[in-house]
mmCIF file of C-alpha atoms in Angstrom:
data_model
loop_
_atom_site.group_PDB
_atom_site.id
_atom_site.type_symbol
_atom_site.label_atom_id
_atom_site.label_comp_id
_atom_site.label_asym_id
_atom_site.label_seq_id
_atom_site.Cartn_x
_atom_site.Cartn_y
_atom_site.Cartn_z
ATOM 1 C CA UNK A 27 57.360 154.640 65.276
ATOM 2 C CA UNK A 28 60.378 153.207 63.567
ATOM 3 C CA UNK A 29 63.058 154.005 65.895
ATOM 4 C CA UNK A 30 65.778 150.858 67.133
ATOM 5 C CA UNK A 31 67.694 152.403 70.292
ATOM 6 C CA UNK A 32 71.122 151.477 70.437
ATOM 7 C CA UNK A 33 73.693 152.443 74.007
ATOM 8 C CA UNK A 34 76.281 153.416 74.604
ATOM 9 C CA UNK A 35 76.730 156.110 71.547
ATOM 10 C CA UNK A 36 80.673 155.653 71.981
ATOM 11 C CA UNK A 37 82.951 153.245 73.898
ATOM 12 C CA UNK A 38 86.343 152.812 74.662
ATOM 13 C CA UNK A 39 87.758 149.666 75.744
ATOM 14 C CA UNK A 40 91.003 147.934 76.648
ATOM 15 C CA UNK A 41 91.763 144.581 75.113
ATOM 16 C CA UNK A 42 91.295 143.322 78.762
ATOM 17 C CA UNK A 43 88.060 144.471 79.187
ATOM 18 C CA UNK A 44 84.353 143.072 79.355
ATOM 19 C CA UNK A 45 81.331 145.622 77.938
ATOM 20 C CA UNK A 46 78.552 145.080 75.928
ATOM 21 C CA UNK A 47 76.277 146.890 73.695
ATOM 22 C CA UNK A 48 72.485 147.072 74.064
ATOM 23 C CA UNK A 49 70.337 147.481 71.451
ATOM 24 C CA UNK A 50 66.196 147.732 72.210
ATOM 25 C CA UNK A 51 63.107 148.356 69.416
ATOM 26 C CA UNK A 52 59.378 148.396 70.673
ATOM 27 C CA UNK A 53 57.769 147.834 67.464
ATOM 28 C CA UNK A 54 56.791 144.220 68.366
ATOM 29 C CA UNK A 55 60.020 143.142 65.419
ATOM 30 C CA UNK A 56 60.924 139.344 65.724
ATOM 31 C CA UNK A 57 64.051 139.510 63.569
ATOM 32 C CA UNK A 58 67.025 141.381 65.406
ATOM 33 C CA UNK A 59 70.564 142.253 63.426
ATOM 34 C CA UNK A 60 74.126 143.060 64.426
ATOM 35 C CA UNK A 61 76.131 144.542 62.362
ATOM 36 C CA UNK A 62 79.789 145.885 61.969
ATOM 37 C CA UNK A 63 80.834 148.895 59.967
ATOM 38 C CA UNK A 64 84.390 149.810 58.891
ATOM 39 C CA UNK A 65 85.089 153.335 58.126
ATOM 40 C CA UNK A 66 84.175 153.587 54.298
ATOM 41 C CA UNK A 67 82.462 150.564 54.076
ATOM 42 C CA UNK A 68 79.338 148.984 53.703
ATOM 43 C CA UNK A 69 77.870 147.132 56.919
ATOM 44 C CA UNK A 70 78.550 143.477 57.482
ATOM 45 C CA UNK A 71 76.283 141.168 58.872
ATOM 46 C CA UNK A 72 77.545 139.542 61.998
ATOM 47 C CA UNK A 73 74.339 137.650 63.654
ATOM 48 C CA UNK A 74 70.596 137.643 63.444
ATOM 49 C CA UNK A 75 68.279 136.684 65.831
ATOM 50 C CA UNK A 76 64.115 135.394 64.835
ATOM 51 C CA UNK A 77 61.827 134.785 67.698
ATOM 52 C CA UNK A 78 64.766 135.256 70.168
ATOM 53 C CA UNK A 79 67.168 132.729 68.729
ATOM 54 C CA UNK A 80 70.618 132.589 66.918
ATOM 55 C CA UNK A 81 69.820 132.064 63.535
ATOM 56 C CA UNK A 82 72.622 133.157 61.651
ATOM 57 C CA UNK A 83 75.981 133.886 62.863
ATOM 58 C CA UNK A 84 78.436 135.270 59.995
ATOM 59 C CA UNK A 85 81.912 132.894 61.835
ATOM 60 C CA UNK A 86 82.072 135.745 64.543
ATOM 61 C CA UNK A 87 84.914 135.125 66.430
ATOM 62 C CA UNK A 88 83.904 134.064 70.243
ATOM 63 C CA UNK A 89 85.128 137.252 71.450
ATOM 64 C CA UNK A 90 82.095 138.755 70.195
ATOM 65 C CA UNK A 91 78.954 137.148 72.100
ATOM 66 C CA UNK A 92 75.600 138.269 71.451
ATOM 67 C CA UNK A 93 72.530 137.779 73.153
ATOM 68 C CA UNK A 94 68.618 138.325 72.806
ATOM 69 C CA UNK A 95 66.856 138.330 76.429
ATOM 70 C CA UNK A 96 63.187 139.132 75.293
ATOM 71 C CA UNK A 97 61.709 140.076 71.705
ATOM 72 C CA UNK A 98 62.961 143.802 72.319
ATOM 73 C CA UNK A 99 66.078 143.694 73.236
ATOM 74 C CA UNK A 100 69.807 142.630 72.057
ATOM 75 C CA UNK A 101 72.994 142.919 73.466
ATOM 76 C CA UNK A 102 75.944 142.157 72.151
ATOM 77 C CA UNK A 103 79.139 141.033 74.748
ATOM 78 C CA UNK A 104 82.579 141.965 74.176
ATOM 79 C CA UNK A 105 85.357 140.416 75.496
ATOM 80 C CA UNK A 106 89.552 140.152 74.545
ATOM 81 C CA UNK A 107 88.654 142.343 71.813
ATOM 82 C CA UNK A 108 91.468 143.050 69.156
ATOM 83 C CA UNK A 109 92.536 146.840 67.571
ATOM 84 C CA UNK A 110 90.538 145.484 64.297
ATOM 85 C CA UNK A 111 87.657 145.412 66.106
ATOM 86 C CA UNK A 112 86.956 149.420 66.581
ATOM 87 C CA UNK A 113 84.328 150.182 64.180
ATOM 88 C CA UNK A 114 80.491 151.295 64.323
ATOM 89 C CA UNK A 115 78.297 148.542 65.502
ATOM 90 C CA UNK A 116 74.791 148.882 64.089
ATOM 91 C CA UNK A 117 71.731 146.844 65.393
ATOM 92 C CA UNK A 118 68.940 146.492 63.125
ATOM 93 C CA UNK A 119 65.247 144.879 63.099
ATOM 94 C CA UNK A 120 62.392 143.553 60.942
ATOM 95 C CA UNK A 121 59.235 141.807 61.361
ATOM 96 C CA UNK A 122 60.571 138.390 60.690
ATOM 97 C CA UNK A 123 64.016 137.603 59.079
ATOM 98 C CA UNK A 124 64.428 137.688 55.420
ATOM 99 C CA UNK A 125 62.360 139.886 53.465
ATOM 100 C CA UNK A 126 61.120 142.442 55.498
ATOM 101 C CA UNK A 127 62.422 146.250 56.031
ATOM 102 C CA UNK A 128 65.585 146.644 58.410
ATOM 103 C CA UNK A 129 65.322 149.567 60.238
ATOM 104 C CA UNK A 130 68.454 150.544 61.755
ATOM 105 C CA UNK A 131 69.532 152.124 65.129
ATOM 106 C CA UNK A 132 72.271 154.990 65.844
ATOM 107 C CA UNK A 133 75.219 152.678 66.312
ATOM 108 C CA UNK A 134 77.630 152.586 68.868
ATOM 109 C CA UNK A 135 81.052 153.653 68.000
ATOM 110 C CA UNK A 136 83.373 151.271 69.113
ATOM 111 C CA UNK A 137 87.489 152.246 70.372
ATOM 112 C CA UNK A 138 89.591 149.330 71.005
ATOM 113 C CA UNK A 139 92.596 150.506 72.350
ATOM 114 C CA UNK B 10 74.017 134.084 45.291
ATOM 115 C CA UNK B 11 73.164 138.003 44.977
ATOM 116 C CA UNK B 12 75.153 140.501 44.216
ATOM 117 C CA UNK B 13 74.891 144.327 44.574
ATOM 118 C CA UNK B 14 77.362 146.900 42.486
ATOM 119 C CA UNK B 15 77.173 150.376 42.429
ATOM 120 C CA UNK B 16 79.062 151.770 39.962
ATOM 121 C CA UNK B 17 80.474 154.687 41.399
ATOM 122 C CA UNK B 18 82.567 155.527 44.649
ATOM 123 C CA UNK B 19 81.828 159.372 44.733
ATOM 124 C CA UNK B 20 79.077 161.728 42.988
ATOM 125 C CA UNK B 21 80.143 165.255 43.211
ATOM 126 C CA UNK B 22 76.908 167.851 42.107
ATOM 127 C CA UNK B 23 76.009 171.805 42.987
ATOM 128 C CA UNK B 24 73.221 172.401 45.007
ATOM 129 C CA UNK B 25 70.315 172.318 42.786
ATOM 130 C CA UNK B 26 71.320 169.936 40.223
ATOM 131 C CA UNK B 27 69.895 166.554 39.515
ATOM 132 C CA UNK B 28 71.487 163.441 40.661
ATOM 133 C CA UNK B 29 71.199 159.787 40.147
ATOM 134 C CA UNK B 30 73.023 156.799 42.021
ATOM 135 C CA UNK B 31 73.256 154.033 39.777
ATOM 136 C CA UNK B 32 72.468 150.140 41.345
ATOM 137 C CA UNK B 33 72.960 147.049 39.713
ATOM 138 C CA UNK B 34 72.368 143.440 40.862
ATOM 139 C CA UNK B 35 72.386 140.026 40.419
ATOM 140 C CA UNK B 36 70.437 137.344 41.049
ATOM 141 C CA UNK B 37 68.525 134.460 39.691
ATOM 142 C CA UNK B 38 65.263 134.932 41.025
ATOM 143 C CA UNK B 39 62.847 137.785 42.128
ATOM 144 C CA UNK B 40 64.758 140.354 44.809
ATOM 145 C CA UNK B 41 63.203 142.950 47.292
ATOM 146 C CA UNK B 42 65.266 146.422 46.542
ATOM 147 C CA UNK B 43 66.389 149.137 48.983
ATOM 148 C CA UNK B 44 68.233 152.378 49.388
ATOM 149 C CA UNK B 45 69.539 153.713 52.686
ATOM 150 C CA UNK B 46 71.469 157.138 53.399
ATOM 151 C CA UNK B 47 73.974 157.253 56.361
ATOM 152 C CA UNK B 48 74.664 160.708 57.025
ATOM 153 C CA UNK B 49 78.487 161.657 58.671
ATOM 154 C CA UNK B 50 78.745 159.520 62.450
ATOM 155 C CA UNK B 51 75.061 157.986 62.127
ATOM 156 C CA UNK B 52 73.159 154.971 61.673
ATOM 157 C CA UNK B 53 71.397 153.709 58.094
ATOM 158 C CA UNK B 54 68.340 155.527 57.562
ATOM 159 C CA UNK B 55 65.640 153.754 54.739
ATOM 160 C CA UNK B 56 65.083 155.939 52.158
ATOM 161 C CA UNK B 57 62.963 153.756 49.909
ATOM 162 C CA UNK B 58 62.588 150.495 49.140
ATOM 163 C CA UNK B 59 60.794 147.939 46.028
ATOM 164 C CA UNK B 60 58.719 144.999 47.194
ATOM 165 C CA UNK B 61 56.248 144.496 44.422
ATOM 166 C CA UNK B 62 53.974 146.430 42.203
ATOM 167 C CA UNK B 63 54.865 150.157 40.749
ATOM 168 C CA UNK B 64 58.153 150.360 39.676
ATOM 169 C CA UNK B 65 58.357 153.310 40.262
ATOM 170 C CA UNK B 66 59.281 153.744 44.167
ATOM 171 C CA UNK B 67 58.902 157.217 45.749
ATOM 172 C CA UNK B 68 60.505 157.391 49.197
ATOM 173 C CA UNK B 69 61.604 160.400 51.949
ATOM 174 C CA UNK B 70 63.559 164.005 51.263
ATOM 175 C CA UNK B 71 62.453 163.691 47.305
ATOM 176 C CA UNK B 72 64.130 160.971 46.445
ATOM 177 C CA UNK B 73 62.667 158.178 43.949
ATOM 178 C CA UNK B 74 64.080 155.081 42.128
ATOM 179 C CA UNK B 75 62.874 152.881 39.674
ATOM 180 C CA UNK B 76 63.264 148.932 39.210
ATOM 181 C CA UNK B 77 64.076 148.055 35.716
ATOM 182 C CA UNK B 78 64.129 144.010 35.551
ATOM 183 C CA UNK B 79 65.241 143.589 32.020
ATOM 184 C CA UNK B 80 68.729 145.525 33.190
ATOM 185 C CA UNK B 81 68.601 144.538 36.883
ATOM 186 C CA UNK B 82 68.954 148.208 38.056
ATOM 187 C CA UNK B 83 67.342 150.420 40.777
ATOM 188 C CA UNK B 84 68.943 153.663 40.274
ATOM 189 C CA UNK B 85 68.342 156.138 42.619
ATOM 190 C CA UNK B 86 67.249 160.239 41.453
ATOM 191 C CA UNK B 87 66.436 162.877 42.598
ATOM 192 C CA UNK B 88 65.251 166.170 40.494
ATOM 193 C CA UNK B 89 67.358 168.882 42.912
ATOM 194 C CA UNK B 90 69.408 167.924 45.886
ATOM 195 C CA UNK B 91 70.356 170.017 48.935
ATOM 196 C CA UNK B 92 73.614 170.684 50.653
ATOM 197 C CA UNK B 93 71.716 168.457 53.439
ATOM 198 C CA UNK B 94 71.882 165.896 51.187
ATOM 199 C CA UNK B 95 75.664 165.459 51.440
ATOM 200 C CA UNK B 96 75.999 161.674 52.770
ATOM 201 C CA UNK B 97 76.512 157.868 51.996
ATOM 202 C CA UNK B 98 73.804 155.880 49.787
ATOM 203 C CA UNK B 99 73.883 152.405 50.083
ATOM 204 C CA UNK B 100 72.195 150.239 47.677
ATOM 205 C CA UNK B 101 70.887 146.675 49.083
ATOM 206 C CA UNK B 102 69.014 143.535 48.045
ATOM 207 C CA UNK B 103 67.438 140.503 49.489
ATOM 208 C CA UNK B 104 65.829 137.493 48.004
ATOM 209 C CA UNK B 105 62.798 136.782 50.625
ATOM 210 C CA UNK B 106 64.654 134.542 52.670
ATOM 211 C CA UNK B 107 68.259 135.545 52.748
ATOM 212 C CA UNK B 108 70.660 137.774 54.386
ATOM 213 C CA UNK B 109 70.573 141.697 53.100
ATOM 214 C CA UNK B 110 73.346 142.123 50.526
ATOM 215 C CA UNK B 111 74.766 145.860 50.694
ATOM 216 C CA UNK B 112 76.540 147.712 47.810
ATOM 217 C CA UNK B 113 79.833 149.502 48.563
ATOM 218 C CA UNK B 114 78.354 152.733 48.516
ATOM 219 C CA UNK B 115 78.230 155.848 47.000
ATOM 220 C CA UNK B 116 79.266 158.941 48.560
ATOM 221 C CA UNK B 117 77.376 161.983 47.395
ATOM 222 C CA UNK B 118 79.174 165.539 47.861
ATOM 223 C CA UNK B 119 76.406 168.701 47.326
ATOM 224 C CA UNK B 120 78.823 171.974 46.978
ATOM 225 C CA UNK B 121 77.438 175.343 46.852
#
């Protein structure tokens, strides 16, 4: 089984508002991704997680707060988001970080109104 | 640093024809090689992908893609696509250690 879970599918949020994204894989993965997608464009890496700690964050502005409570799960916090932000959010995962296949979740589809 | 390029935007084919998605990159040192299709409103899905060994990579739906080290490409074929096949093929490389670098993409349109 290959299969990263991501919810919610699609959200809508004021610039006022607090929501996160969660993101869950049972395939025993140490390395956990977020990513952003723009319509037409190629993902872009925004933080990466091995063995449940930031390793890499891409200058993510603060609004944008992710988190990694246990090896199988990520969330990702929003808060004071801009317009710019709406986009697909993708959460990824591999074995360790580096090397090793990402396999990619559903996305959720993000509104920023 | 690595680089991915893939050399064209859009790939329009009838059903039944062959395709291929060219890939170039750049780097210094030995890379790991994948291709992922997003189809319309979904996530990445792996399609294949070159570790080590064969250069020749077979991966899901038909598709196949070979490493060629002397011109640093892994273009992607396949012998007879599918209206199903009608998505966005992204091209990506990593170095062992580092971040995955993604092409822009390459949108393939299958018309009847």
């Amino acid at each position: 089984d290959t299969e990263v879970t991501q919810t919610p599918k699609h959200l809508v949020m004021g610039m006022t508002n607090k929501k996160s994204l969660k993101c869950e894989q049972h395939m025993g993965h140490r390395a956990m991704y977020w990513y952003k997608q723009k319509a037409k464009k190629p993902p872009e890496l925004m933080f990466v997680y091995s063995y449940e700690k930031l390793s890499i964050n891409e200058s993510v502005p603060s609004r944008f707060s992710p988190e990694c409570p246990n090896s199988s799960l990520l969330n990702l916090h929003l808060h004071a988001l801009q317009p710019e932000d709406s986009a697909l959010y993708l959460c990824a995962s591999s074995l360790i970080a580096g090397a090793e296949t990402q396999y990619f979740g559903p996305g959720t589809r993000l509104l920023v109104l | 640093a690595q680089s991915v390029t893939q050399l064209d935007s859009q790939v329009p084919v009838f059903e039944e024809a062959p395709v291929e998605l060219r890939c170039n990159y750049s780097s210094s040192v030995s890379v790991y090689l994948f291709w992922y299709v997003q189809y319309p409103n979904q996530g990445l899905q792996l399609l294949l992908k070159y570790l080590s060994g064969s250069t020749l990579v077979k991966g899901i739906n038909g598709f196949e893609a070979e490493f060629n080290k002397s011109q640093t490409s892994f273009h992607l074929r396949k012998p007879s696509v599918h209206i199903s096949d009608t998505a966005e093929y992204f091209c990506a490389v990593t170095r062992g250690y580092s971040t995955l670098t993604f092409g822009k993409g390459t949108m393939l349109l299958v018309s009847p």
